[in-house]
mmCIF file of C-alpha atoms and ligand atoms in Angstrom:
data_model
loop_
_atom_site.group_PDB
_atom_site.id
_atom_site.type_symbol
_atom_site.label_atom_id
_atom_site.label_comp_id
_atom_site.label_asym_id
_atom_site.label_seq_id
_atom_site.Cartn_x
_atom_site.Cartn_y
_atom_site.Cartn_z
ATOM 1 C CA MET Z 23 2.272 -36.830 -0.481
ATOM 2 C CA SER Z 24 2.221 -37.134 3.321
ATOM 3 C CA ASP Z 25 6.011 -36.476 3.122
ATOM 4 C CA PHE Z 26 5.139 -32.908 2.020
ATOM 5 C CA PHE Z 27 2.935 -32.396 5.066
ATOM 6 C CA GLU Z 28 5.637 -33.746 7.451
ATOM 7 C CA GLU Z 29 8.385 -31.709 5.781
ATOM 8 C CA ILE Z 30 6.400 -28.478 5.786
ATOM 9 C CA LYS Z 31 5.396 -29.072 9.412
ATOM 10 C CA ARG Z 32 9.037 -29.765 10.410
ATOM 11 C CA ASN Z 33 10.183 -26.572 8.739
ATOM 12 C CA ILE Z 34 7.451 -24.524 10.458
ATOM 13 C CA ILE Z 35 8.540 -25.969 13.787
ATOM 14 C CA ALA Z 36 12.159 -25.083 12.869
ATOM 15 C CA GLY Z 37 11.101 -21.526 11.881
ATOM 16 C CA LYS Z 38 12.741 -22.038 8.472
ATOM 17 C CA VAL Z 39 11.022 -19.749 5.966
ATOM 18 C CA ASP Z 40 13.088 -20.580 2.932
ATOM 19 C CA GLN Z 41 16.182 -22.441 1.758
ATOM 20 C CA GLU Z 42 18.559 -19.587 2.734
ATOM 21 C CA ASP Z 43 17.110 -19.373 6.209
ATOM 22 C CA GLU Z 44 19.075 -21.256 8.878
ATOM 23 C CA GLY Z 45 16.094 -22.068 11.154
ATOM 24 C CA PHE Z 46 16.730 -23.875 14.403
ATOM 25 C CA ASP Z 47 17.209 -27.389 13.099
ATOM 26 C CA GLY Z 48 20.788 -27.915 11.904
ATOM 27 C CA ASP Z 49 19.788 -31.024 9.886
ATOM 28 C CA LEU Z 50 17.662 -28.809 7.612
ATOM 29 C CA ALA Z 51 20.552 -26.425 6.673
ATOM 30 C CA GLY Z 52 20.676 -25.709 2.925
ATOM 31 C CA LYS Z 53 17.539 -27.709 2.251
ATOM 32 C CA PRO Z 54 14.242 -26.245 0.947
ATOM 33 C CA GLY Z 55 12.256 -24.248 3.547
ATOM 34 C CA VAL Z 56 8.531 -23.647 3.871
ATOM 35 C CA ILE Z 57 8.207 -21.434 0.768
ATOM 36 C CA GLU Z 58 9.944 -23.870 -1.580
ATOM 37 C CA LEU Z 59 8.116 -26.886 -0.050
ATOM 38 C CA VAL Z 60 4.672 -25.321 -0.272
ATOM 39 C CA ASN Z 61 5.335 -24.206 -3.882
ATOM 40 C CA GLN Z 62 6.514 -27.707 -4.742
ATOM 41 C CA ALA Z 63 3.466 -29.283 -3.079
ATOM 42 C CA VAL Z 64 1.173 -26.957 -5.070
ATOM 43 C CA ASP Z 65 3.007 -27.772 -8.332
ATOM 44 C CA GLU Z 66 2.412 -31.415 -7.614
ATOM 45 C CA ASN Z 67 -1.328 -30.744 -7.159
ATOM 46 C CA VAL Z 68 -1.464 -31.306 -3.378
ATOM 47 C CA SER Z 69 -4.738 -29.825 -2.162
ATOM 48 C CA PRO Z 70 -4.275 -26.376 -0.579
ATOM 49 C CA THR Z 71 -6.886 -27.233 2.028
ATOM 50 C CA ASP Z 72 -4.883 -30.339 3.017
ATOM 51 C CA ILE Z 73 -1.712 -28.229 3.248
ATOM 52 C CA LEU Z 74 -3.589 -25.884 5.647
ATOM 53 C CA ASN Z 75 -5.074 -28.668 7.748
ATOM 54 C CA LYS Z 76 -2.360 -31.312 7.674
ATOM 55 C CA ALA Z 77 0.797 -29.128 7.773
ATOM 56 C CA LEU Z 78 0.262 -25.474 8.754
ATOM 57 C CA THR Z 79 -2.233 -25.900 11.592
ATOM 58 C CA PRO Z 80 -0.544 -28.915 13.279
ATOM 59 C CA GLY Z 81 2.851 -27.288 12.835
ATOM 60 C CA MET Z 82 1.710 -24.170 14.699
ATOM 61 C CA GLU Z 83 0.020 -26.350 17.343
ATOM 62 C CA GLU Z 84 3.313 -28.095 18.005
ATOM 63 C CA VAL Z 85 5.054 -24.692 18.265
ATOM 64 C CA GLY Z 86 2.414 -23.695 20.866
ATOM 65 C CA ARG Z 87 3.158 -26.852 22.895
ATOM 66 C CA LYS Z 88 6.921 -26.148 22.789
ATOM 67 C CA TYR Z 89 6.258 -22.579 24.008
ATOM 68 C CA GLU Z 90 3.986 -23.831 26.790
ATOM 69 C CA GLU Z 91 6.746 -26.296 27.895
ATOM 70 C CA GLY Z 92 9.334 -23.526 27.979
ATOM 71 C CA GLU Z 93 11.298 -24.930 25.087
ATOM 72 C CA TYR Z 94 10.513 -22.024 22.724
ATOM 73 C CA THR Z 95 10.682 -18.305 23.286
ATOM 74 C CA ILE Z 96 8.454 -15.645 21.730
ATOM 75 C CA ALA Z 97 11.139 -15.049 19.055
ATOM 76 C CA ASP Z 98 10.881 -18.738 18.094
ATOM 77 C CA MET Z 99 7.075 -18.483 17.886
ATOM 78 C CA LEU Z 100 7.447 -15.445 15.671
ATOM 79 C CA ALA Z 101 9.807 -17.271 13.265
ATOM 80 C CA SER Z 102 7.249 -20.085 12.911
ATOM 81 C CA ALA Z 103 4.405 -17.572 12.554
ATOM 82 C CA GLU Z 104 6.304 -15.934 9.643
ATOM 83 C CA CYS Z 105 6.549 -19.392 7.999
ATOM 84 C CA VAL Z 106 2.783 -19.920 8.247
ATOM 85 C CA SER Z 107 2.045 -16.411 6.943
ATOM 86 C CA GLU Z 108 4.255 -16.954 3.912
ATOM 87 C CA ALA Z 109 2.621 -20.304 3.271
ATOM 88 C CA THR Z 110 -0.848 -18.821 3.578
ATOM 89 C CA ASN Z 111 0.117 -16.113 1.079
ATOM 90 C CA ILE Z 112 1.024 -18.781 -1.457
ATOM 91 C CA LEU Z 113 -2.201 -20.731 -0.856
ATOM 92 C CA LYS Z 114 -4.592 -17.793 -0.758
ATOM 93 C CA PRO Z 115 -5.073 -17.318 -4.539
ATOM 94 C CA LEU Z 116 -5.698 -20.984 -4.904
ATOM 95 C CA LEU Z 117 -8.360 -20.963 -2.238
ATOM 96 C CA LEU Z 118 -10.231 -18.058 -3.807
ATOM 97 C CA LYS Z 119 -12.649 -19.195 -6.470
ATOM 98 C CA GLU Z 120 -13.708 -16.800 -9.184
ATOM 99 C CA ASP Z 121 -17.279 -16.043 -10.204
ATOM 100 C CA VAL Z 122 -18.793 -17.211 -6.941
ATOM 101 C CA GLN Z 123 -22.031 -15.531 -6.059
ATOM 102 C CA SER Z 124 -21.600 -13.296 -2.922
ATOM 103 C CA LYS Z 125 -22.891 -14.811 0.251
ATOM 104 C CA GLY Z 126 -22.717 -11.446 1.989
ATOM 105 C CA LYS Z 127 -20.277 -8.898 3.454
ATOM 106 C CA PHE Z 128 -18.073 -9.951 6.345
ATOM 107 C CA ILE Z 129 -16.228 -7.573 8.699
ATOM 108 C CA MET Z 130 -13.355 -9.505 10.285
ATOM 109 C CA ALA Z 131 -11.097 -8.465 13.103
ATOM 110 C CA THR Z 132 -8.870 -9.646 15.909
ATOM 111 C CA VAL Z 133 -10.102 -7.807 18.949
ATOM 112 C CA GLU Z 134 -8.405 -4.937 20.773
ATOM 113 C CA GLY Z 135 -5.196 -5.847 22.637
ATOM 114 C CA ASP Z 136 -4.694 -9.066 20.660
ATOM 115 C CA LEU Z 137 -2.013 -9.373 17.983
ATOM 116 C CA HIS Z 138 -2.617 -13.040 16.974
ATOM 117 C CA ASP Z 139 -3.679 -13.166 13.354
ATOM 118 C CA ILE Z 140 -2.702 -16.525 11.883
ATOM 119 C CA GLY Z 141 -6.051 -18.232 12.623
ATOM 120 C CA LYS Z 142 -8.045 -15.162 11.636
ATOM 121 C CA ASN Z 143 -6.230 -14.931 8.329
ATOM 122 C CA ILE Z 144 -6.928 -18.590 7.606
ATOM 123 C CA VAL Z 145 -10.652 -18.161 8.431
ATOM 124 C CA SER Z 146 -10.819 -15.009 6.267
ATOM 125 C CA THR Z 147 -9.191 -16.814 3.336
ATOM 126 C CA ILE Z 148 -11.519 -19.819 3.552
ATOM 127 C CA LEU Z 149 -14.624 -17.652 3.874
ATOM 128 C CA GLN Z 150 -13.494 -15.517 0.948
ATOM 129 C CA GLY Z 151 -12.846 -18.633 -1.044
ATOM 130 C CA SER Z 152 -16.391 -19.741 -0.356
ATOM 131 C CA GLY Z 153 -18.023 -16.527 -1.580
ATOM 132 C CA TYR Z 154 -18.094 -14.190 1.406
ATOM 133 C CA GLU Z 155 -16.835 -10.582 0.734
ATOM 134 C CA VAL Z 156 -14.416 -10.299 3.636
ATOM 135 C CA GLU Z 157 -13.082 -6.944 4.808
ATOM 136 C CA ASP Z 158 -10.313 -7.741 7.294
ATOM 137 C CA LEU Z 159 -9.661 -4.901 9.702
ATOM 138 C CA GLY Z 160 -6.492 -6.556 11.069
ATOM 139 C CA THR Z 161 -5.353 -7.051 14.666
ATOM 140 C CA SER Z 162 -6.022 -5.195 17.909
ATOM 141 C CA VAL Z 163 -9.087 -3.528 16.480
ATOM 142 C CA LYS Z 164 -11.109 -1.245 18.753
ATOM 143 C CA ALA Z 165 -14.878 -1.869 19.205
ATOM 144 C CA ASP Z 166 -15.912 1.485 17.725
ATOM 145 C CA LYS Z 167 -13.901 0.879 14.590
ATOM 146 C CA ILE Z 168 -15.680 -2.420 14.064
ATOM 147 C CA VAL Z 169 -19.147 -0.936 14.679
ATOM 148 C CA ASN Z 170 -18.457 2.105 12.473
ATOM 149 C CA LYS Z 171 -17.319 -0.122 9.672
ATOM 150 C CA LEU Z 172 -20.483 -2.230 10.102
ATOM 151 C CA LYS Z 173 -22.645 0.891 9.745
ATOM 152 C CA GLU Z 174 -20.647 2.194 6.827
ATOM 153 C CA THR Z 175 -20.729 -1.031 4.827
ATOM 154 C CA ASN Z 176 -24.059 -2.495 5.878
ATOM 155 C CA ALA Z 177 -22.229 -5.779 6.315
ATOM 156 C CA ASN Z 178 -24.195 -8.933 7.072
ATOM 157 C CA PHE Z 179 -21.591 -10.632 9.277
ATOM 158 C CA VAL Z 180 -19.100 -9.647 11.966
ATOM 159 C CA GLY Z 181 -16.243 -12.106 12.575
ATOM 160 C CA LEU Z 182 -14.239 -11.727 15.772
ATOM 161 C CA SER Z 183 -11.076 -13.585 16.738
ATOM 162 C CA ALA Z 184 -9.250 -13.701 20.084
ATOM 163 C CA LEU Z 185 -6.447 -15.934 21.301
ATOM 164 C CA LEU Z 186 -5.994 -14.585 24.805
ATOM 165 C CA THR Z 187 -8.208 -15.200 27.807
ATOM 166 C CA THR Z 188 -7.912 -11.509 28.584
ATOM 167 C CA THR Z 189 -8.859 -10.166 25.141
ATOM 168 C CA MET Z 190 -11.775 -12.548 24.575
ATOM 169 C CA GLU Z 191 -13.732 -10.323 26.949
ATOM 170 C CA ARG Z 192 -13.634 -7.533 24.288
ATOM 171 C CA MET Z 193 -16.020 -9.659 22.140
ATOM 172 C CA GLY Z 194 -18.945 -9.127 24.505
ATOM 173 C CA GLU Z 195 -18.190 -5.388 24.656
ATOM 174 C CA ILE Z 196 -18.346 -5.249 20.828
ATOM 175 C CA ILE Z 197 -21.783 -6.900 20.855
ATOM 176 C CA GLU Z 198 -22.952 -4.499 23.530
ATOM 177 C CA LEU Z 199 -21.793 -1.566 21.403
ATOM 178 C CA MET Z 200 -23.616 -3.010 18.384
ATOM 179 C CA GLU Z 201 -26.800 -3.125 20.500
ATOM 180 C CA LYS Z 202 -26.252 0.423 21.789
ATOM 181 C CA GLU Z 203 -25.743 1.718 18.256
ATOM 182 C CA GLY Z 204 -28.827 -0.130 16.942
ATOM 183 C CA VAL Z 205 -27.005 -2.393 14.504
ATOM 184 C CA ARG Z 206 -27.059 -5.670 16.425
ATOM 185 C CA ASP Z 207 -29.769 -7.215 14.281
ATOM 186 C CA GLN Z 208 -28.072 -6.144 11.029
ATOM 187 C CA ALA Z 209 -25.295 -8.742 11.340
ATOM 188 C CA THR Z 210 -24.689 -12.342 12.382
ATOM 189 C CA VAL Z 211 -21.776 -12.328 14.845
ATOM 190 C CA CYS Z 212 -19.355 -15.231 14.503
ATOM 191 C CA ILE Z 213 -16.613 -15.717 17.060
ATOM 192 C CA GLY Z 214 -13.592 -18.028 17.320
ATOM 193 C CA GLY Z 215 -10.133 -18.503 18.691
ATOM 194 C CA ALA Z 216 -8.580 -20.998 21.055
ATOM 195 C CA PRO Z 217 -9.971 -19.754 24.396
ATOM 196 C CA THR Z 218 -13.526 -19.214 23.137
ATOM 197 C CA SER Z 219 -16.279 -21.818 23.211
ATOM 198 C CA GLU Z 220 -19.913 -22.477 22.463
ATOM 199 C CA ASP Z 221 -20.756 -21.569 26.070
ATOM 200 C CA PHE Z 222 -18.802 -18.367 25.923
ATOM 201 C CA ALA Z 223 -20.540 -17.422 22.648
ATOM 202 C CA LYS Z 224 -23.987 -17.961 24.356
ATOM 203 C CA LYS Z 225 -22.833 -15.989 27.377
ATOM 204 C CA ILE Z 226 -21.932 -12.875 25.359
ATOM 205 C CA GLY Z 227 -24.815 -13.174 22.874
ATOM 206 C CA ALA Z 228 -22.795 -14.101 19.764
ATOM 207 C CA ASP Z 229 -24.722 -16.020 17.091
ATOM 208 C CA VAL Z 230 -22.109 -18.522 16.035
ATOM 209 C CA TYR Z 231 -19.077 -20.083 17.674
ATOM 210 C CA ALA Z 232 -16.702 -21.826 15.293
ATOM 211 C CA LYS Z 233 -13.727 -23.957 16.264
ATOM 212 C CA ASP Z 234 -12.034 -23.478 12.931
ATOM 213 C CA ALA Z 235 -12.594 -22.138 9.426
ATOM 214 C CA PHE Z 236 -14.575 -25.124 8.114
ATOM 215 C CA ASP Z 237 -16.757 -25.225 11.243
ATOM 216 C CA ALA Z 238 -17.476 -21.485 10.567
ATOM 217 C CA LEU Z 239 -18.458 -22.248 6.968
ATOM 218 C CA GLY Z 240 -20.859 -25.033 7.942
ATOM 219 C CA LYS Z 241 -22.479 -23.103 10.777
ATOM 220 C CA LEU Z 242 -22.879 -19.890 8.756
ATOM 221 C CA GLU Z 243 -24.569 -21.850 5.939
ATOM 222 C CA LYS Z 244 -27.083 -23.140 8.506
ATOM 223 C CA THR Z 245 -27.581 -19.652 9.863
ATOM 224 C CA ALA Z 246 -28.390 -18.437 6.392
ATOM 225 C CA GLY Z 247 -31.079 -21.124 6.337
HETATM 226 CO CO1 LIG U 11 0.825 -15.994 21.729
HETATM 227 N N1 LIG U 11 -0.187 -16.897 23.113
HETATM 228 N N2 LIG U 11 1.200 -14.537 22.884
HETATM 229 N N3 LIG U 11 1.881 -15.371 20.239
HETATM 230 N N4 LIG U 11 0.515 -17.705 20.821
HETATM 231 C C1 LIG U 11 -0.905 -18.165 22.727
HETATM 232 C C2 LIG U 11 -2.340 -17.865 22.303
HETATM 233 C C3 LIG U 11 -0.865 -18.960 24.104
HETATM 234 C C4 LIG U 11 -1.977 -19.978 24.257
HETATM 235 C C5 LIG U 11 0.557 -19.593 24.227
HETATM 236 C C6 LIG U 11 0.703 -20.250 25.607
HETATM 237 O O1 LIG U 11 1.072 -19.622 26.542
HETATM 238 N N5 LIG U 11 0.484 -21.551 25.674
HETATM 239 C C7 LIG U 11 -0.887 -17.787 25.137
HETATM 240 C C8 LIG U 11 -2.316 -17.349 25.595
HETATM 241 C C9 LIG U 11 -2.565 -17.728 27.059
HETATM 242 C C10 LIG U 11 -3.871 -17.314 27.451
HETATM 243 O O2 LIG U 11 -4.377 -16.253 27.197
HETATM 244 N N6 LIG U 11 -4.547 -18.209 28.195
HETATM 245 C C11 LIG U 11 -0.162 -16.680 24.387
HETATM 246 C C12 LIG U 11 0.436 -15.552 24.988
HETATM 247 C C13 LIG U 11 0.469 -15.544 26.518
HETATM 248 C C14 LIG U 11 1.061 -14.539 24.250
HETATM 249 C C15 LIG U 11 1.720 -13.271 24.797
HETATM 250 C C16 LIG U 11 0.999 -12.584 25.984
HETATM 251 C C17 LIG U 11 3.170 -13.630 25.166
HETATM 252 C C18 LIG U 11 3.940 -12.512 25.860
HETATM 253 O O3 LIG U 11 4.156 -11.483 25.260
HETATM 254 N N7 LIG U 11 4.291 -12.777 27.126
HETATM 255 C C19 LIG U 11 1.773 -12.355 23.557
HETATM 256 C C20 LIG U 11 0.488 -11.513 23.408
HETATM 257 C C21 LIG U 11 0.596 -10.531 22.301
HETATM 258 C C22 LIG U 11 -0.772 -9.853 22.041
HETATM 259 O O4 LIG U 11 -1.574 -10.384 21.372
HETATM 260 N N8 LIG U 11 -0.960 -8.696 22.651
HETATM 261 C C23 LIG U 11 1.792 -13.380 22.475
HETATM 262 C C24 LIG U 11 2.422 -13.186 21.238
HETATM 263 C C25 LIG U 11 2.478 -14.141 20.253
HETATM 264 C C26 LIG U 11 3.262 -13.935 18.963
HETATM 265 C C27 LIG U 11 3.200 -12.458 18.390
HETATM 266 C C28 LIG U 11 4.723 -14.276 19.226
HETATM 267 C C29 LIG U 11 2.653 -15.036 18.012
HETATM 268 C C30 LIG U 11 1.487 -14.512 17.097
HETATM 269 C C31 LIG U 11 1.916 -14.143 15.689
HETATM 270 C C32 LIG U 11 0.790 -13.881 14.816
HETATM 271 O O5 LIG U 11 -0.353 -14.331 15.032
HETATM 272 N N9 LIG U 11 1.051 -13.173 13.729
HETATM 273 C C33 LIG U 11 2.066 -15.976 19.054
HETATM 274 C C34 LIG U 11 1.681 -17.308 18.726
HETATM 275 C C35 LIG U 11 2.091 -17.824 17.348
HETATM 276 C C36 LIG U 11 0.976 -18.130 19.628
HETATM 277 C C37 LIG U 11 0.573 -19.649 19.506
HETATM 278 C C38 LIG U 11 1.884 -20.429 19.716
HETATM 279 C C39 LIG U 11 -0.018 -20.073 18.165
HETATM 280 C C40 LIG U 11 -1.307 -19.345 17.757
HETATM 281 C C41 LIG U 11 -1.591 -19.768 16.328
HETATM 282 O O6 LIG U 11 -1.247 -19.030 15.367
HETATM 283 N N10 LIG U 11 -2.133 -20.977 16.144
HETATM 284 C C42 LIG U 11 -0.469 -19.778 20.684
HETATM 285 C C43 LIG U 11 -0.406 -21.175 21.328
HETATM 286 C C44 LIG U 11 -1.511 -22.077 20.786
HETATM 287 O O7 LIG U 11 -2.482 -21.662 20.208
HETATM 288 N N11 LIG U 11 -1.351 -23.352 21.113
HETATM 289 C C45 LIG U 11 -0.192 -18.625 21.518
HETATM 290 C C46 LIG U 11 -2.369 -21.548 14.821
HETATM 291 C C47 LIG U 11 -3.723 -21.037 14.283
HETATM 292 C C48 LIG U 11 -4.017 -21.724 12.931
HETATM 293 O O8 LIG U 11 -4.728 -21.427 15.182
HETATM 294 O O9 LIG U 11 -5.060 -19.056 16.023
HETATM 295 O O10 LIG U 11 -6.150 -21.040 17.208
HETATM 296 P P1 LIG U 11 -5.680 -20.386 15.932
HETATM 297 O O11 LIG U 11 -6.931 -20.259 14.944
HETATM 298 C C49 LIG U 11 -7.756 -21.327 14.633
HETATM 299 C C50 LIG U 11 -8.937 -21.474 15.595
HETATM 300 O O12 LIG U 11 -8.724 -20.937 16.915
HETATM 301 C C51 LIG U 11 -10.052 -20.820 14.821
HETATM 302 O O13 LIG U 11 -9.768 -21.168 13.509
HETATM 303 C C52 LIG U 11 -8.386 -21.016 13.292
HETATM 304 C C53 LIG U 11 -7.984 -21.917 12.124
HETATM 305 O O14 LIG U 11 -8.141 -23.248 12.482
HETATM 306 N N12 LIG U 11 -10.312 -19.364 14.872
HETATM 307 C C54 LIG U 11 -11.511 -18.888 14.451
HETATM 308 C C55 LIG U 11 -9.477 -18.289 15.148
HETATM 309 N N13 LIG U 11 -10.118 -17.188 14.957
HETATM 310 C C56 LIG U 11 -11.392 -17.436 14.526
HETATM 311 C C57 LIG U 11 -12.435 -16.679 14.194
HETATM 312 C C58 LIG U 11 -13.643 -17.263 13.729
HETATM 313 C C59 LIG U 11 -13.737 -18.637 13.705
HETATM 314 C C60 LIG U 11 -12.675 -19.498 14.054
HETATM 315 O O15 LIG U 11 -14.730 -16.608 13.358
HETATM 316 C C61 LIG U 11 -14.645 -15.242 13.100
#
């Protein structure tokens, strides 16, 4: 089973979406890519959560390291990102349980100026799978759009994701706008993304900082009492 995780991870790092795709690892030419491997793993009853945690996330982390070291370009990162998105699309229906009682409405967004959505999409899927009604507003979402949506839907939670040290500053501005518009107390604000932290969450007045999707689930359960 661990072979699946290693193979999927290797194909993500190689940016090889499917069998036809060349990717950047010549040894993988003509072999199954991420889509075939994830489907095969699912057919063999490998847990979707394990595929997320043991293949997709570490694969993308390795891609990040290669980019930091100058080995990979942005185009390489995009190829790997596409692999993870395709894999997440396959896993999503399996992570969504039917007939779960709603735990509340969640407005989710990557903040303005930030286009990173892999982590946000994973968090949205896991929360949805656990009973939250998630409305995902996408990437680079302006503060007023988030606050207007909050008012319109009477949502109970606002989820904000940022991957850049520059864009994380937008999170505090969104909370300030919620206060100004009189809806701060309506929703629990949960933030996450690599540059954010518990201290940062306290500084900007967010209710919950989560390092990943499962941390978010646990902490939100506690918030709900
Ligand atoms: Co960019 N990028 N990127 N990037 N990218 C980083 C973030 C970076 C750290 C790489 C580096 O330089 N080492 C760096 C940021 C540096 C900084 O700010 N200090 C960086 C940069 C600089 C940039 C550009 C500026 C590059 C350029 O153009 N010169 C540019 C910015 C574009 C923009 O947003 N305006 C850019 C672009 C891109 C791509 C488009 C090519 C692509 C994104 C594709 C996409 O998302 N669709 C990309 C990628 C893939 C990365 C890295 C390699 C991987 C991010 C990722 O998907 N990780 C990243 C390096 C890294 O992280 N090591 C990097 C996997 C994902 C599962 O993890 O997103 O962290 P993550 O999500 C986790 C947790 O953080 C948490 O849970 C998730 C699941 O475990 N989490 C939450 C996330 N959101 C949450 C919300 C929650 C709770 C938990 O509650 C609501």
